[in-house]
Amino acid sequence: MKKVTYLITILLGVLLLSACSEELKSLVDEEDAAAIEVATSQNTGKGSLKLLTPTITTDENQLKFETDGIDEDKITYIYVANQKVWAQKIKNKQSYKISIKDIKNAHRTDYKPKVQLFQYKDDNEENDMTTFKQARYEVKESK
């Protein structure tokens, strides 16, 4: 009997949580939905960011990346290890190289540094973000 009561309690809890989730979705506007998407999935907007150099050594000072489905009419901002390294329009399915020579934390081996892509409404960094993509790369000690 205790097992049945326990099972019913769990099922009711799951049902209640899923109903609350649907109710919350109906209450948030598009801007809030984008912020929630970034917070939960680390990704918003159309397109993708692909690192063509997912692993580098501590002696290497370049990363290569490619995008697909990103808005080519907007300025794309690229950050490596939280430092801006790029601010220009890009073409999809074309590879680009970025220098990480003087970027603090870009060669850390104790975690995977990140490359982040941003695009903003009206190409203004003060406006709302319309696209955010993130990828991480690994740094290995040079031999």
Coordinates of N, CA and C in Angstrom, one line a residue:
M1 N 0.8 -1.2 0.0 CA 0.0 0.0 0.0 C 0.9 1.3 0.0
K2 N 2.0 1.2 0.8 CA 2.9 2.4 0.8 C 3.5 2.6 -0.6
K3 N 3.8 1.6 -1.3 CA 4.4 1.7 -2.6 C 3.4 2.4 -3.6
V4 N 2.1 2.0 -3.5 CA 1.1 2.6 -4.4 C 0.9 4.1 -4.0
T5 N 0.9 4.4 -2.8 CA 0.8 5.8 -2.3 C 2.0 6.6 -2.8
Y6 N 3.1 6.1 -2.7 CA 4.4 6.7 -3.1 C 4.3 7.0 -4.6
L7 N 3.9 6.0 -5.4 CA 3.9 6.1 -6.8 C 2.8 7.1 -7.3
I8 N 1.7 7.2 -6.6 CA 0.7 8.2 -7.0 C 1.2 9.6 -6.6
T9 N 1.9 9.7 -5.5 CA 2.4 11.0 -5.2 C 3.4 11.5 -6.2
I10 N 4.3 10.6 -6.7 CA 5.3 11.0 -7.7 C 4.6 11.3 -9.0
L11 N 3.6 10.6 -9.4 CA 2.9 10.9 -10.7 C 2.2 12.2 -10.6
L12 N 1.6 12.5 -9.5 CA 0.9 13.8 -9.3 C 1.9 14.9 -9.3
G13 N 3.0 14.7 -8.7 CA 4.1 15.8 -8.7 C 4.6 16.1 -10.1
V14 N 4.8 15.0 -10.9 CA 5.3 15.2 -12.3 C 4.2 15.9 -13.1
L15 N 3.0 15.5 -12.9 CA 1.8 16.1 -13.7 C 1.7 17.6 -13.3
L16 N 1.8 17.9 -12.0 CA 1.7 19.3 -11.6 C 2.9 20.1 -12.2
L17 N 4.1 19.6 -12.1 CA 5.2 20.3 -12.7 C 5.1 20.6 -14.2
S18 N 4.7 19.6 -14.9 CA 4.5 19.8 -16.3 C 3.4 20.8 -16.7
A19 N 2.4 20.8 -15.9 CA 1.3 21.8 -16.1 C 1.8 23.2 -15.8
C20 N 2.6 23.3 -14.8 CA 3.2 24.6 -14.4 C 4.1 25.1 -15.5
S21 N 4.9 24.2 -16.1 CA 5.8 24.5 -17.2 C 5.1 25.1 -18.4
E22 N 4.0 24.5 -18.8 CA 3.2 24.9 -19.9 C 2.6 26.3 -19.6
E23 N 2.1 26.5 -18.4 CA 1.5 27.8 -18.0 C 2.6 28.9 -18.1
L24 N 3.8 28.6 -17.6 CA 4.9 29.6 -17.7 C 5.2 30.0 -19.1
K25 N 5.2 29.0 -20.0 CA 5.5 29.3 -21.4 C 4.5 30.3 -22.0
S26 N 3.3 30.2 -21.6 CA 2.2 31.1 -22.1 C 2.3 32.5 -21.5
L27 N 3.0 32.6 -20.4 CA 3.1 33.9 -19.8 C 4.3 34.8 -20.2
V28 N 5.4 34.1 -20.8 CA 6.5 34.9 -21.2 C 6.4 35.4 -22.6
D29 N 7.0 36.6 -22.8 CA 7.0 37.2 -24.2 C 8.2 36.7 -24.9
E30 N 8.3 37.1 -26.2 CA 9.4 36.6 -27.0 C 10.8 37.0 -26.5
E31 N 10.9 38.2 -26.0 CA 12.2 38.6 -25.5 C 12.6 37.8 -24.3
D32 N 11.7 37.5 -23.3 CA 12.0 36.7 -22.2 C 12.3 35.3 -22.6
A33 N 11.5 34.8 -23.6 CA 11.8 33.4 -24.1 C 13.2 33.3 -24.6
A34 N 13.7 34.3 -25.3 CA 15.0 34.2 -25.8 C 16.0 34.2 -24.7
A35 N 15.8 35.0 -23.7 CA 16.7 35.0 -22.5 C 16.7 33.7 -21.8
I36 N 15.5 33.1 -21.6 CA 15.4 31.8 -21.0 C 16.1 30.7 -21.8
E37 N 16.0 30.8 -23.2 CA 16.7 29.8 -24.0 C 18.2 29.9 -23.9
V38 N 18.7 31.1 -23.8 CA 20.2 31.3 -23.6 C 20.6 30.8 -22.3
A39 N 19.9 31.0 -21.3 CA 20.2 30.6 -19.9 C 20.2 29.1 -19.8
T40 N 19.2 28.4 -20.5 CA 19.1 27.0 -20.3 C 19.9 26.2 -21.3
S41 N 20.0 26.7 -22.6 CA 20.7 25.8 -23.6 C 22.0 26.5 -24.1
Q42 N 22.3 27.7 -23.6 CA 23.5 28.4 -24.1 C 23.4 28.6 -25.6
N43 N 22.3 28.8 -26.1 CA 22.1 28.9 -27.6 C 20.8 29.6 -27.9
T44 N 20.9 30.6 -28.8 CA 19.6 31.2 -29.3 C 19.8 31.8 -30.7
G45 N 18.7 31.9 -31.4 CA 18.8 32.4 -32.8 C 19.0 31.3 -33.7
K46 N 19.0 31.6 -35.0 CA 19.1 30.6 -36.1 C 20.6 30.4 -36.4
G47 N 20.9 29.3 -36.9 CA 22.3 29.0 -37.4 C 23.1 28.2 -36.4
S48 N 24.4 28.0 -36.8 CA 25.3 27.3 -36.0 C 26.7 27.8 -36.1
L49 N 27.5 27.5 -35.1 CA 28.9 27.9 -35.0 C 29.7 26.6 -34.9
K50 N 30.7 26.4 -35.8 CA 31.5 25.1 -35.8 C 32.9 25.5 -35.7
L51 N 33.6 25.0 -34.7 CA 35.1 25.2 -34.6 C 35.7 24.1 -35.5
L52 N 36.6 24.6 -36.4 CA 37.3 23.7 -37.2 C 38.6 23.3 -36.6
T53 N 38.9 23.9 -35.4 CA 40.1 23.5 -34.6 C 39.6 23.2 -33.2
P54 N 39.0 22.1 -33.0 CA 38.4 21.8 -31.7 C 39.5 21.5 -30.6
T55 N 40.7 21.2 -31.1 CA 41.9 21.0 -30.2 C 43.1 21.7 -30.7
I56 N 43.8 22.5 -29.8 CA 45.0 23.1 -30.2 C 46.0 22.8 -29.1
T57 N 47.3 23.2 -29.4 CA 48.3 23.1 -28.4 C 48.6 24.4 -27.8
T58 N 49.4 24.5 -26.7 CA 49.7 25.7 -26.1 C 50.6 26.6 -27.0
D59 N 51.2 26.1 -28.0 CA 52.0 26.9 -28.9 C 51.2 27.5 -30.1
E60 N 50.0 27.0 -30.3 CA 49.2 27.4 -31.4 C 48.5 28.7 -31.1
N61 N 48.4 29.6 -32.0 CA 47.8 30.9 -31.7 C 46.7 31.3 -32.7
Q62 N 46.1 30.3 -33.3 CA 44.9 30.5 -34.2 C 43.8 29.5 -34.0
L63 N 42.6 30.0 -34.1 CA 41.4 29.2 -34.1 C 40.8 29.4 -35.5
K64 N 40.2 28.3 -36.0 CA 39.4 28.4 -37.2 C 38.0 28.1 -36.9
F65 N 37.1 28.8 -37.5 CA 35.6 28.5 -37.3 C 34.9 28.7 -38.6
E66 N 33.6 28.2 -38.6 CA 32.7 28.3 -39.7 C 31.3 28.4 -39.2
T67 N 30.5 29.2 -39.9 CA 29.1 29.3 -39.5 C 28.2 28.8 -40.6
D68 N 27.0 28.4 -40.2 CA 26.0 28.0 -41.1 C 24.6 28.5 -40.7
G69 N 23.9 29.2 -41.5 CA 22.6 29.7 -41.2 C 22.6 31.0 -40.3
I70 N 23.7 31.6 -40.2 CA 23.8 32.9 -39.4 C 23.4 34.0 -40.4
D71 N 22.7 35.1 -39.8 CA 22.3 36.2 -40.6 C 23.6 37.0 -41.2
E72 N 23.8 36.9 -42.5 CA 25.0 37.5 -43.1 C 24.9 39.0 -43.2
D73 N 23.7 39.5 -43.0 CA 23.6 41.0 -43.1 C 23.9 41.7 -41.8
K74 N 24.0 41.0 -40.7 CA 24.3 41.6 -39.4 C 25.8 41.5 -39.1
I75 N 26.3 42.4 -38.3 CA 27.7 42.3 -37.8 C 27.7 41.1 -36.8
T76 N 28.7 40.3 -36.9 CA 29.0 39.2 -36.0 C 30.1 39.5 -35.1
Y77 N 29.9 39.3 -33.8 CA 30.9 39.6 -32.8 C 31.4 38.2 -32.3
I78 N 32.7 38.0 -32.3 CA 33.2 36.8 -31.8 C 34.1 37.1 -30.6
Y79 N 33.9 36.3 -29.5 CA 34.7 36.5 -28.3 C 35.4 35.1 -28.0
V80 N 36.6 35.2 -27.6 CA 37.4 34.1 -27.2 C 37.8 34.3 -25.7
A81 N 37.5 33.4 -24.9 CA 37.9 33.5 -23.5 C 37.4 34.9 -22.9
N82 N 36.2 35.2 -23.3 CA 35.5 36.5 -22.9 C 36.2 37.8 -23.3
Q83 N 37.0 37.7 -24.4 CA 37.6 38.9 -25.0 C 37.2 39.0 -26.4
K84 N 36.7 40.2 -26.8 CA 36.2 40.4 -28.2 C 37.4 40.4 -29.2
V85 N 37.3 39.5 -30.2 CA 38.4 39.4 -31.2 C 37.9 39.6 -32.6
W86 N 36.6 39.9 -32.8 CA 36.0 40.0 -34.1 C 34.8 40.8 -34.1
A87 N 34.6 41.7 -35.1 CA 33.4 42.5 -35.2 C 33.2 42.9 -36.6
Q88 N 32.7 42.0 -37.4 CA 32.4 42.3 -38.9 C 31.4 41.3 -39.4
K89 N 30.9 41.6 -40.6 CA 30.0 40.7 -41.3 C 30.7 39.4 -41.8
I90 N 30.1 38.3 -41.7 CA 30.7 37.1 -42.2 C 29.8 36.4 -43.2
K91 N 30.3 35.5 -43.9 CA 29.6 34.6 -44.9 C 29.5 33.2 -44.3
N92 N 28.4 32.6 -44.5 CA 28.2 31.2 -44.0 C 29.0 30.3 -44.9
K93 N 29.3 29.2 -44.3 CA 30.0 28.1 -44.9 C 31.4 28.5 -45.5
Q94 N 32.0 29.5 -44.9 CA 33.3 30.0 -45.2 C 34.1 30.0 -44.0
S95 N 35.4 29.4 -44.1 CA 36.2 29.3 -42.8 C 36.9 30.6 -42.6
Y96 N 37.0 30.9 -41.3 CA 37.7 32.1 -40.8 C 38.7 31.8 -39.8
K97 N 39.8 32.5 -39.7 CA 40.9 32.3 -38.7 C 40.9 33.5 -37.8
I98 N 41.0 33.2 -36.5 CA 41.1 34.3 -35.5 C 42.4 34.1 -34.7
S99 N 43.1 35.2 -34.4 CA 44.3 35.1 -33.6 C 43.9 35.1 -32.1
I100 N 44.6 34.2 -31.4 CA 44.4 34.2 -29.9 C 45.7 34.4 -29.2
K101 N 46.6 35.0 -29.9 CA 48.0 35.1 -29.4 C 48.1 35.9 -28.0
D102 N 47.4 37.0 -27.9 CA 47.6 37.8 -26.7 C 46.3 37.8 -25.8
I103 N 45.5 36.7 -25.9 CA 44.3 36.7 -25.2 C 44.6 35.8 -23.9
K104 N 44.3 36.5 -22.8 CA 44.5 35.9 -21.5 C 43.5 34.7 -21.4
N105 N 43.9 33.6 -20.9 CA 43.0 32.4 -20.7 C 42.7 31.7 -21.9
A106 N 43.2 32.1 -23.1 CA 42.8 31.4 -24.3 C 43.6 30.0 -24.5
H107 N 44.7 29.9 -23.7 CA 45.5 28.7 -23.8 C 45.5 27.9 -22.5
R108 N 44.4 28.1 -21.7 CA 44.3 27.3 -20.4 C 44.1 25.8 -20.7
T109 N 44.8 25.0 -20.0 CA 44.6 23.6 -20.1 C 43.8 22.9 -19.1
D110 N 43.4 23.6 -18.1 CA 42.6 23.1 -17.0 C 41.1 23.1 -17.2
Y111 N 40.7 23.7 -18.3 CA 39.3 23.6 -18.7 C 39.2 23.9 -20.2
K112 N 38.1 23.8 -20.8 CA 37.9 24.1 -22.3 C 37.5 25.5 -22.4
P113 N 38.4 26.4 -23.0 CA 38.0 27.8 -23.2 C 36.8 27.8 -24.3
K114 N 36.1 28.9 -24.3 CA 35.0 29.0 -25.2 C 35.1 30.1 -26.2
V115 N 34.5 29.8 -27.3 CA 34.3 30.8 -28.4 C 32.9 31.1 -28.5
Q116 N 32.5 32.4 -28.5 CA 31.1 32.8 -28.5 C 30.8 33.7 -29.7
L117 N 29.7 33.5 -30.3 CA 29.2 34.3 -31.4 C 28.0 35.1 -31.0
F118 N 28.0 36.4 -31.2 CA 26.8 37.2 -30.9 C 26.4 38.0 -32.1
Q119 N 25.1 38.3 -32.2 CA 24.6 39.2 -33.2 C 23.5 40.0 -32.4
Y120 N 23.4 41.3 -32.7 CA 22.5 42.2 -32.0 C 21.5 42.8 -32.9
K121 N 20.4 43.2 -32.3 CA 19.4 43.9 -33.1 C 20.0 45.3 -33.5
D122 N 19.8 45.6 -34.8 CA 20.3 46.8 -35.4 C 21.9 46.9 -35.3
D123 N 22.6 45.8 -35.1 CA 24.0 45.8 -35.1 C 24.6 46.7 -34.0
N124 N 23.9 46.8 -32.9 CA 24.3 47.7 -31.8 C 24.4 46.8 -30.5
E125 N 25.6 46.7 -30.0 CA 25.9 45.9 -28.8 C 25.0 46.3 -27.6
E126 N 24.5 47.5 -27.6 CA 23.6 47.9 -26.5 C 22.2 47.4 -26.6
N127 N 21.8 46.9 -27.8 CA 20.5 46.4 -28.1 C 20.4 44.9 -27.7
D128 N 19.2 44.4 -27.8 CA 19.0 43.0 -27.5 C 19.7 42.0 -28.4
M129 N 20.2 41.0 -27.8 CA 20.9 39.9 -28.6 C 19.9 39.1 -29.4
T130 N 20.2 38.9 -30.7 CA 19.3 38.2 -31.6 C 19.9 36.8 -31.8
T131 N 21.2 36.6 -31.8 CA 21.8 35.3 -32.0 C 23.0 35.1 -31.0
F132 N 23.0 33.9 -30.4 CA 24.1 33.6 -29.5 C 24.5 32.1 -29.8
K133 N 25.7 31.9 -30.1 CA 26.2 30.5 -30.3 C 27.5 30.4 -29.5
Q134 N 27.7 29.2 -29.0 CA 28.9 28.9 -28.2 C 29.5 27.6 -28.5
A135 N 30.9 27.5 -28.6 CA 31.6 26.3 -28.7 C 32.8 26.3 -27.9
R136 N 33.3 25.2 -27.4 CA 34.5 25.1 -26.6 C 35.5 24.3 -27.4
Y137 N 36.8 24.6 -27.0 CA 37.9 23.9 -27.6 C 38.8 23.5 -26.5
E138 N 39.6 22.5 -26.8 CA 40.6 21.9 -25.9 C 42.0 22.4 -26.2
V139 N 42.7 22.6 -25.1 CA 44.1 23.0 -25.3 C 45.0 22.0 -24.6
K140 N 45.9 21.4 -25.4 CA 46.8 20.4 -24.9 C 48.2 21.0 -24.8
E141 N 49.0 20.5 -23.8 CA 50.4 21.0 -23.7 C 51.2 20.6 -24.9
S142 N 52.1 21.5 -25.3 CA 52.9 21.2 -26.5 C 54.0 20.3 -26.0
K143 N 54.4 19.5 -26.9 CA 55.5 18.4 -26.6 C 56.8 18.9 -26.9

